[in-house]
Amino acid sequence: MNSTLLITVLITAITLVMAAYVIAKLIGPRSYNKVKGEPYECGIPTHGSSWLPMSIGFYLFAILFLMFDIETVFLYPWAVVVGEFGPMALVTIGFFLLVLVFGLAYAWRKGALEWK
């Protein structure tokens, strides 16, 4: 990539970001009041601390969901090009799915999928 193209892209990106910011400031609504400064805009004043202890189960369940969800997204590109690679593609995706199954079995055995 030559340097003039890089400079042009950077200048264009900076200009577009600045233009979007200026336009948002010019046409955006301006309503400032005390309630907008509250942590939650539900109309009910908060009592006590907004920080509540959360069960680790929520985080573990979310991480497991993301892990398996993102890994299964990788199956789509593989399915698109599987015809070009032949039997080797089946071996590699078989290994990939085996790792997924082992990960699921490990999480299941550790009790990560049980809601307590």
Short mmCIF file of N, CA and C in Angstrom, two decimals:
data_model
loop_
_atom_site.label_atom_id
_atom_site.label_comp_id
_atom_site.label_asym_id
_atom_site.label_seq_id
_atom_site.Cartn_x
_atom_site.Cartn_y
_atom_site.Cartn_z
N MET A 1 0.86 -1.17 0.00
CA MET A 1 0.00 0.00 0.00
C MET A 1 0.90 1.23 0.00
N ASN A 2 0.69 2.12 -0.93
CA ASN A 2 1.61 3.26 -0.96
C ASN A 2 1.18 4.32 0.06
N SER A 3 2.11 5.22 0.39
CA SER A 3 1.91 6.15 1.49
C SER A 3 0.82 7.20 1.21
N THR A 4 0.67 7.63 -0.04
CA THR A 4 -0.37 8.63 -0.31
C THR A 4 -1.77 8.04 -0.12
N LEU A 5 -1.93 6.77 -0.46
CA LEU A 5 -3.22 6.11 -0.26
C LEU A 5 -3.51 5.98 1.24
N LEU A 6 -2.49 5.61 2.00
CA LEU A 6 -2.65 5.47 3.44
C LEU A 6 -3.01 6.82 4.07
N ILE A 7 -2.33 7.88 3.68
CA ILE A 7 -2.64 9.21 4.21
C ILE A 7 -4.04 9.63 3.82
N THR A 8 -4.45 9.35 2.59
CA THR A 8 -5.80 9.70 2.14
C THR A 8 -6.85 8.96 2.95
N VAL A 9 -6.62 7.68 3.21
CA VAL A 9 -7.58 6.89 4.00
C VAL A 9 -7.66 7.43 5.42
N LEU A 10 -6.53 7.74 6.04
CA LEU A 10 -6.53 8.28 7.39
C LEU A 10 -7.23 9.62 7.48
N ILE A 11 -6.95 10.51 6.54
CA ILE A 11 -7.60 11.83 6.53
C ILE A 11 -9.11 11.68 6.33
N THR A 12 -9.51 10.79 5.42
CA THR A 12 -10.93 10.56 5.19
C THR A 12 -11.60 10.01 6.43
N ALA A 13 -10.97 9.06 7.09
CA ALA A 13 -11.54 8.46 8.30
C ALA A 13 -11.69 9.51 9.40
N ILE A 14 -10.65 10.30 9.62
CA ILE A 14 -10.71 11.34 10.65
C ILE A 14 -11.78 12.37 10.32
N THR A 15 -11.87 12.77 9.06
CA THR A 15 -12.88 13.75 8.64
C THR A 15 -14.29 13.21 8.85
N LEU A 16 -14.53 11.95 8.48
CA LEU A 16 -15.87 11.39 8.65
C LEU A 16 -16.26 11.26 10.12
N VAL A 17 -15.32 10.85 10.96
CA VAL A 17 -15.62 10.74 12.39
C VAL A 17 -15.92 12.11 12.97
N MET A 18 -15.11 13.10 12.63
CA MET A 18 -15.35 14.46 13.14
C MET A 18 -16.67 15.02 12.63
N ALA A 19 -16.99 14.77 11.37
CA ALA A 19 -18.26 15.24 10.81
C ALA A 19 -19.44 14.60 11.52
N ALA A 20 -19.37 13.31 11.79
CA ALA A 20 -20.46 12.63 12.51
C ALA A 20 -20.62 13.19 13.92
N TYR A 21 -19.52 13.48 14.58
CA TYR A 21 -19.58 14.04 15.93
C TYR A 21 -20.20 15.43 15.92
N VAL A 22 -19.78 16.27 14.99
CA VAL A 22 -20.31 17.64 14.90
C VAL A 22 -21.79 17.63 14.56
N ILE A 23 -22.19 16.78 13.61
CA ILE A 23 -23.61 16.71 13.23
C ILE A 23 -24.45 16.22 14.41
N ALA A 24 -23.96 15.25 15.15
CA ALA A 24 -24.70 14.74 16.31
C ALA A 24 -24.85 15.83 17.38
N LYS A 25 -23.80 16.62 17.59
CA LYS A 25 -23.88 17.70 18.57
C LYS A 25 -24.83 18.81 18.11
N LEU A 26 -24.88 19.06 16.81
CA LEU A 26 -25.74 20.14 16.30
C LEU A 26 -27.22 19.77 16.30
N ILE A 27 -27.55 18.56 15.90
CA ILE A 27 -28.97 18.21 15.77
C ILE A 27 -29.48 17.32 16.89
N GLY A 28 -28.62 16.91 17.81
CA GLY A 28 -29.05 16.04 18.91
C GLY A 28 -29.88 16.80 19.93
N PRO A 29 -30.76 16.11 20.65
CA PRO A 29 -31.59 16.77 21.67
C PRO A 29 -30.74 17.21 22.85
N ARG A 30 -31.14 18.32 23.43
CA ARG A 30 -30.42 18.86 24.59
C ARG A 30 -31.39 18.98 25.76
N SER A 31 -31.52 17.95 26.53
CA SER A 31 -32.38 17.99 27.70
C SER A 31 -31.57 17.47 28.87
N TYR A 32 -31.13 18.38 29.71
CA TYR A 32 -30.32 18.02 30.85
C TYR A 32 -31.13 18.24 32.12
N ASN A 33 -31.22 17.23 32.96
CA ASN A 33 -31.86 17.37 34.26
C ASN A 33 -31.22 16.40 35.24
N LYS A 34 -31.62 16.51 36.50
CA LYS A 34 -30.99 15.70 37.55
C LYS A 34 -31.27 14.21 37.38
N VAL A 35 -32.45 13.89 36.91
CA VAL A 35 -32.82 12.48 36.76
C VAL A 35 -31.96 11.79 35.71
N LYS A 36 -31.54 12.50 34.68
CA LYS A 36 -30.70 11.89 33.64
C LYS A 36 -29.35 11.48 34.19
N GLY A 37 -28.93 12.10 35.28
CA GLY A 37 -27.65 11.75 35.88
C GLY A 37 -27.70 10.51 36.75
N GLU A 38 -28.89 10.00 37.02
CA GLU A 38 -29.05 8.80 37.84
C GLU A 38 -28.53 7.57 37.08
N PRO A 39 -28.09 6.54 37.82
CA PRO A 39 -27.59 5.33 37.15
C PRO A 39 -28.62 4.65 36.27
N TYR A 40 -29.88 4.66 36.67
CA TYR A 40 -30.94 4.03 35.88
C TYR A 40 -32.06 5.04 35.67
N GLU A 41 -32.51 5.16 34.43
CA GLU A 41 -33.57 6.13 34.11
C GLU A 41 -34.92 5.43 34.09
N CYS A 42 -35.33 4.84 35.19
CA CYS A 42 -36.60 4.13 35.21
C CYS A 42 -37.68 4.95 35.91
N GLY A 43 -37.33 6.11 36.47
CA GLY A 43 -38.31 6.94 37.14
C GLY A 43 -38.39 6.70 38.62
N ILE A 44 -37.73 5.65 39.10
CA ILE A 44 -37.75 5.35 40.53
C ILE A 44 -36.37 5.65 41.08
N PRO A 45 -36.28 6.46 42.12
CA PRO A 45 -34.96 6.76 42.68
C PRO A 45 -34.31 5.50 43.24
N THR A 46 -33.00 5.40 43.09
CA THR A 46 -32.28 4.23 43.58
C THR A 46 -32.07 4.34 45.08
N HIS A 47 -32.05 3.21 45.74
CA HIS A 47 -31.78 3.14 47.17
C HIS A 47 -30.61 2.20 47.39
N GLY A 48 -29.65 2.64 48.13
CA GLY A 48 -28.50 1.79 48.40
C GLY A 48 -27.52 1.79 47.24
N SER A 49 -26.66 0.80 47.26
CA SER A 49 -25.62 0.69 46.24
C SER A 49 -26.17 0.05 44.97
N SER A 50 -25.65 0.50 43.85
CA SER A 50 -26.05 -0.09 42.57
C SER A 50 -25.27 -1.36 42.29
N TRP A 51 -24.23 -1.62 43.04
CA TRP A 51 -23.40 -2.80 42.83
C TRP A 51 -23.98 -3.95 43.64
N LEU A 52 -24.49 -4.95 42.95
CA LEU A 52 -25.06 -6.12 43.61
C LEU A 52 -24.18 -7.34 43.31
N PRO A 53 -24.02 -8.22 44.28
CA PRO A 53 -23.24 -9.43 44.00
C PRO A 53 -23.98 -10.34 43.01
N MET A 54 -23.26 -10.84 42.04
CA MET A 54 -23.84 -11.73 41.03
C MET A 54 -23.24 -13.12 41.21
N SER A 55 -24.04 -14.11 40.92
CA SER A 55 -23.57 -15.48 41.01
C SER A 55 -22.57 -15.75 39.88
N ILE A 56 -21.54 -16.51 40.19
CA ILE A 56 -20.54 -16.86 39.19
C ILE A 56 -21.16 -17.72 38.09
N GLY A 57 -22.28 -18.36 38.39
CA GLY A 57 -22.95 -19.20 37.40
C GLY A 57 -23.37 -18.43 36.17
N PHE A 58 -23.78 -17.17 36.34
CA PHE A 58 -24.17 -16.35 35.20
C PHE A 58 -22.98 -16.15 34.25
N TYR A 59 -21.83 -15.83 34.82
CA TYR A 59 -20.65 -15.59 34.00
C TYR A 59 -20.18 -16.86 33.32
N LEU A 60 -20.17 -17.96 34.06
CA LEU A 60 -19.73 -19.23 33.50
C LEU A 60 -20.64 -19.68 32.36
N PHE A 61 -21.94 -19.53 32.57
CA PHE A 61 -22.90 -19.91 31.54
C PHE A 61 -22.72 -19.04 30.30
N ALA A 62 -22.51 -17.73 30.49
CA ALA A 62 -22.31 -16.82 29.36
C ALA A 62 -21.03 -17.15 28.60
N ILE A 63 -19.96 -17.46 29.31
CA ILE A 63 -18.70 -17.79 28.65
C ILE A 63 -18.84 -19.09 27.85
N LEU A 64 -19.51 -20.08 28.44
CA LEU A 64 -19.71 -21.34 27.72
C LEU A 64 -20.57 -21.12 26.48
N PHE A 65 -21.62 -20.30 26.61
CA PHE A 65 -22.46 -20.02 25.46
C PHE A 65 -21.65 -19.35 24.35
N LEU A 66 -20.88 -18.33 24.71
CA LEU A 66 -20.07 -17.64 23.70
C LEU A 66 -19.05 -18.57 23.07
N MET A 67 -18.44 -19.41 23.88
CA MET A 67 -17.43 -20.32 23.35
C MET A 67 -18.03 -21.25 22.29
N PHE A 68 -19.14 -21.89 22.62
CA PHE A 68 -19.73 -22.83 21.67
C PHE A 68 -20.42 -22.11 20.52
N ASP A 69 -20.96 -20.93 20.78
CA ASP A 69 -21.62 -20.17 19.71
C ASP A 69 -20.59 -19.69 18.68
N ILE A 70 -19.50 -19.15 19.15
CA ILE A 70 -18.47 -18.64 18.23
C ILE A 70 -17.78 -19.78 17.49
N GLU A 71 -17.56 -20.88 18.19
CA GLU A 71 -16.90 -22.01 17.52
C GLU A 71 -17.80 -22.62 16.45
N THR A 72 -19.10 -22.63 16.67
CA THR A 72 -19.98 -23.17 15.63
C THR A 72 -20.11 -22.21 14.46
N VAL A 73 -19.84 -20.93 14.67
CA VAL A 73 -19.84 -19.99 13.55
C VAL A 73 -18.72 -20.34 12.57
N PHE A 74 -17.65 -20.95 13.07
CA PHE A 74 -16.55 -21.34 12.19
C PHE A 74 -16.93 -22.49 11.26
N LEU A 75 -18.04 -23.15 11.55
CA LEU A 75 -18.48 -24.23 10.68
C LEU A 75 -18.99 -23.72 9.33
N TYR A 76 -19.53 -22.52 9.29
CA TYR A 76 -20.08 -22.00 8.05
C TYR A 76 -19.02 -21.82 6.95
N PRO A 77 -17.91 -21.13 7.22
CA PRO A 77 -16.88 -21.02 6.17
C PRO A 77 -16.34 -22.38 5.73
N TRP A 78 -16.23 -23.30 6.68
CA TRP A 78 -15.78 -24.63 6.33
C TRP A 78 -16.77 -25.29 5.36
N ALA A 79 -18.06 -25.15 5.63
CA ALA A 79 -19.07 -25.78 4.78
C ALA A 79 -19.06 -25.18 3.37
N VAL A 80 -18.67 -23.92 3.25
CA VAL A 80 -18.62 -23.27 1.95
C VAL A 80 -17.49 -23.84 1.09
N VAL A 81 -16.35 -24.15 1.69
CA VAL A 81 -15.19 -24.59 0.91
C VAL A 81 -14.87 -26.07 1.05
N VAL A 82 -15.73 -26.86 1.67
CA VAL A 82 -15.43 -28.26 1.92
C VAL A 82 -15.20 -29.03 0.62
N GLY A 83 -15.90 -28.67 -0.45
CA GLY A 83 -15.75 -29.37 -1.72
C GLY A 83 -14.38 -29.19 -2.34
N GLU A 84 -13.72 -28.08 -2.06
CA GLU A 84 -12.41 -27.80 -2.65
C GLU A 84 -11.29 -28.58 -1.97
N PHE A 85 -11.47 -28.94 -0.70
CA PHE A 85 -10.39 -29.57 0.05
C PHE A 85 -10.52 -31.08 0.16
N GLY A 86 -11.68 -31.62 -0.09
CA GLY A 86 -11.86 -33.07 -0.11
C GLY A 86 -11.79 -33.72 1.25
N PRO A 87 -11.21 -34.92 1.30
CA PRO A 87 -11.21 -35.70 2.56
C PRO A 87 -10.45 -35.02 3.70
N MET A 88 -9.44 -34.24 3.39
CA MET A 88 -8.69 -33.58 4.45
C MET A 88 -9.57 -32.61 5.22
N ALA A 89 -10.53 -31.99 4.55
CA ALA A 89 -11.46 -31.08 5.22
C ALA A 89 -12.31 -31.84 6.23
N LEU A 90 -12.72 -33.04 5.88
CA LEU A 90 -13.52 -33.83 6.82
C LEU A 90 -12.71 -34.23 8.05
N VAL A 91 -11.44 -34.54 7.85
CA VAL A 91 -10.58 -34.91 8.98
C VAL A 91 -10.39 -33.71 9.90
N THR A 92 -10.12 -32.55 9.34
CA THR A 92 -9.89 -31.37 10.19
C THR A 92 -11.16 -30.96 10.92
N ILE A 93 -12.32 -30.99 10.27
CA ILE A 93 -13.54 -30.60 10.95
C ILE A 93 -13.94 -31.65 11.98
N GLY A 94 -13.60 -32.91 11.69
CA GLY A 94 -13.83 -33.96 12.69
C GLY A 94 -13.02 -33.71 13.95
N PHE A 95 -11.77 -33.31 13.79
CA PHE A 95 -10.93 -32.97 14.95
C PHE A 95 -11.49 -31.76 15.69
N PHE A 96 -11.93 -30.76 14.94
CA PHE A 96 -12.52 -29.56 15.52
C PHE A 96 -13.75 -29.92 16.35
N LEU A 97 -14.64 -30.75 15.80
CA LEU A 97 -15.84 -31.15 16.53
C LEU A 97 -15.50 -32.03 17.72
N LEU A 98 -14.45 -32.83 17.62
CA LEU A 98 -14.02 -33.65 18.74
C LEU A 98 -13.56 -32.77 19.91
N VAL A 99 -12.82 -31.71 19.61
CA VAL A 99 -12.41 -30.78 20.65
C VAL A 99 -13.63 -30.12 21.29
N LEU A 100 -14.63 -29.76 20.47
CA LEU A 100 -15.87 -29.19 21.01
C LEU A 100 -16.58 -30.17 21.93
N VAL A 101 -16.66 -31.41 21.52
CA VAL A 101 -17.34 -32.43 22.34
C VAL A 101 -16.59 -32.65 23.65
N PHE A 102 -15.27 -32.70 23.59
CA PHE A 102 -14.49 -32.83 24.83
C PHE A 102 -14.70 -31.64 25.75
N GLY A 103 -14.76 -30.43 25.18
CA GLY A 103 -15.01 -29.24 25.99
C GLY A 103 -16.39 -29.28 26.63
N LEU A 104 -17.38 -29.72 25.89
CA LEU A 104 -18.73 -29.84 26.43
C LEU A 104 -18.78 -30.91 27.52
N ALA A 105 -18.13 -32.04 27.29
CA ALA A 105 -18.11 -33.11 28.29
C ALA A 105 -17.42 -32.65 29.58
N TYR A 106 -16.34 -31.90 29.43
CA TYR A 106 -15.63 -31.38 30.61
C TYR A 106 -16.52 -30.43 31.39
N ALA A 107 -17.18 -29.50 30.69
CA ALA A 107 -18.06 -28.55 31.37
C ALA A 107 -19.22 -29.28 32.04
N TRP A 108 -19.75 -30.29 31.37
CA TRP A 108 -20.86 -31.06 31.92
C TRP A 108 -20.43 -31.81 33.19
N ARG A 109 -19.25 -32.43 33.12
CA ARG A 109 -18.74 -33.20 34.26
C ARG A 109 -18.45 -32.31 35.46
N LYS A 110 -17.98 -31.09 35.20
CA LYS A 110 -17.68 -30.15 36.29
C LYS A 110 -18.94 -29.50 36.86
N GLY A 111 -20.10 -29.73 36.23
CA GLY A 111 -21.36 -29.18 36.73
C GLY A 111 -21.62 -27.77 36.27
N ALA A 112 -20.93 -27.32 35.24
CA ALA A 112 -21.09 -25.95 34.77
C ALA A 112 -22.43 -25.72 34.08
N LEU A 113 -23.07 -26.78 33.63
CA LEU A 113 -24.34 -26.64 32.92
C LEU A 113 -25.54 -26.79 33.85
N GLU A 114 -25.30 -27.06 35.12
CA GLU A 114 -26.39 -27.19 36.09
C GLU A 114 -26.68 -25.83 36.71
N TRP A 115 -27.94 -25.45 36.71
CA TRP A 115 -28.33 -24.17 37.29
C TRP A 115 -28.66 -24.36 38.75
N LYS A 116 -27.89 -23.71 39.62
CA LYS A 116 -28.09 -23.88 41.07
C LYS A 116 -28.64 -22.62 41.68
#
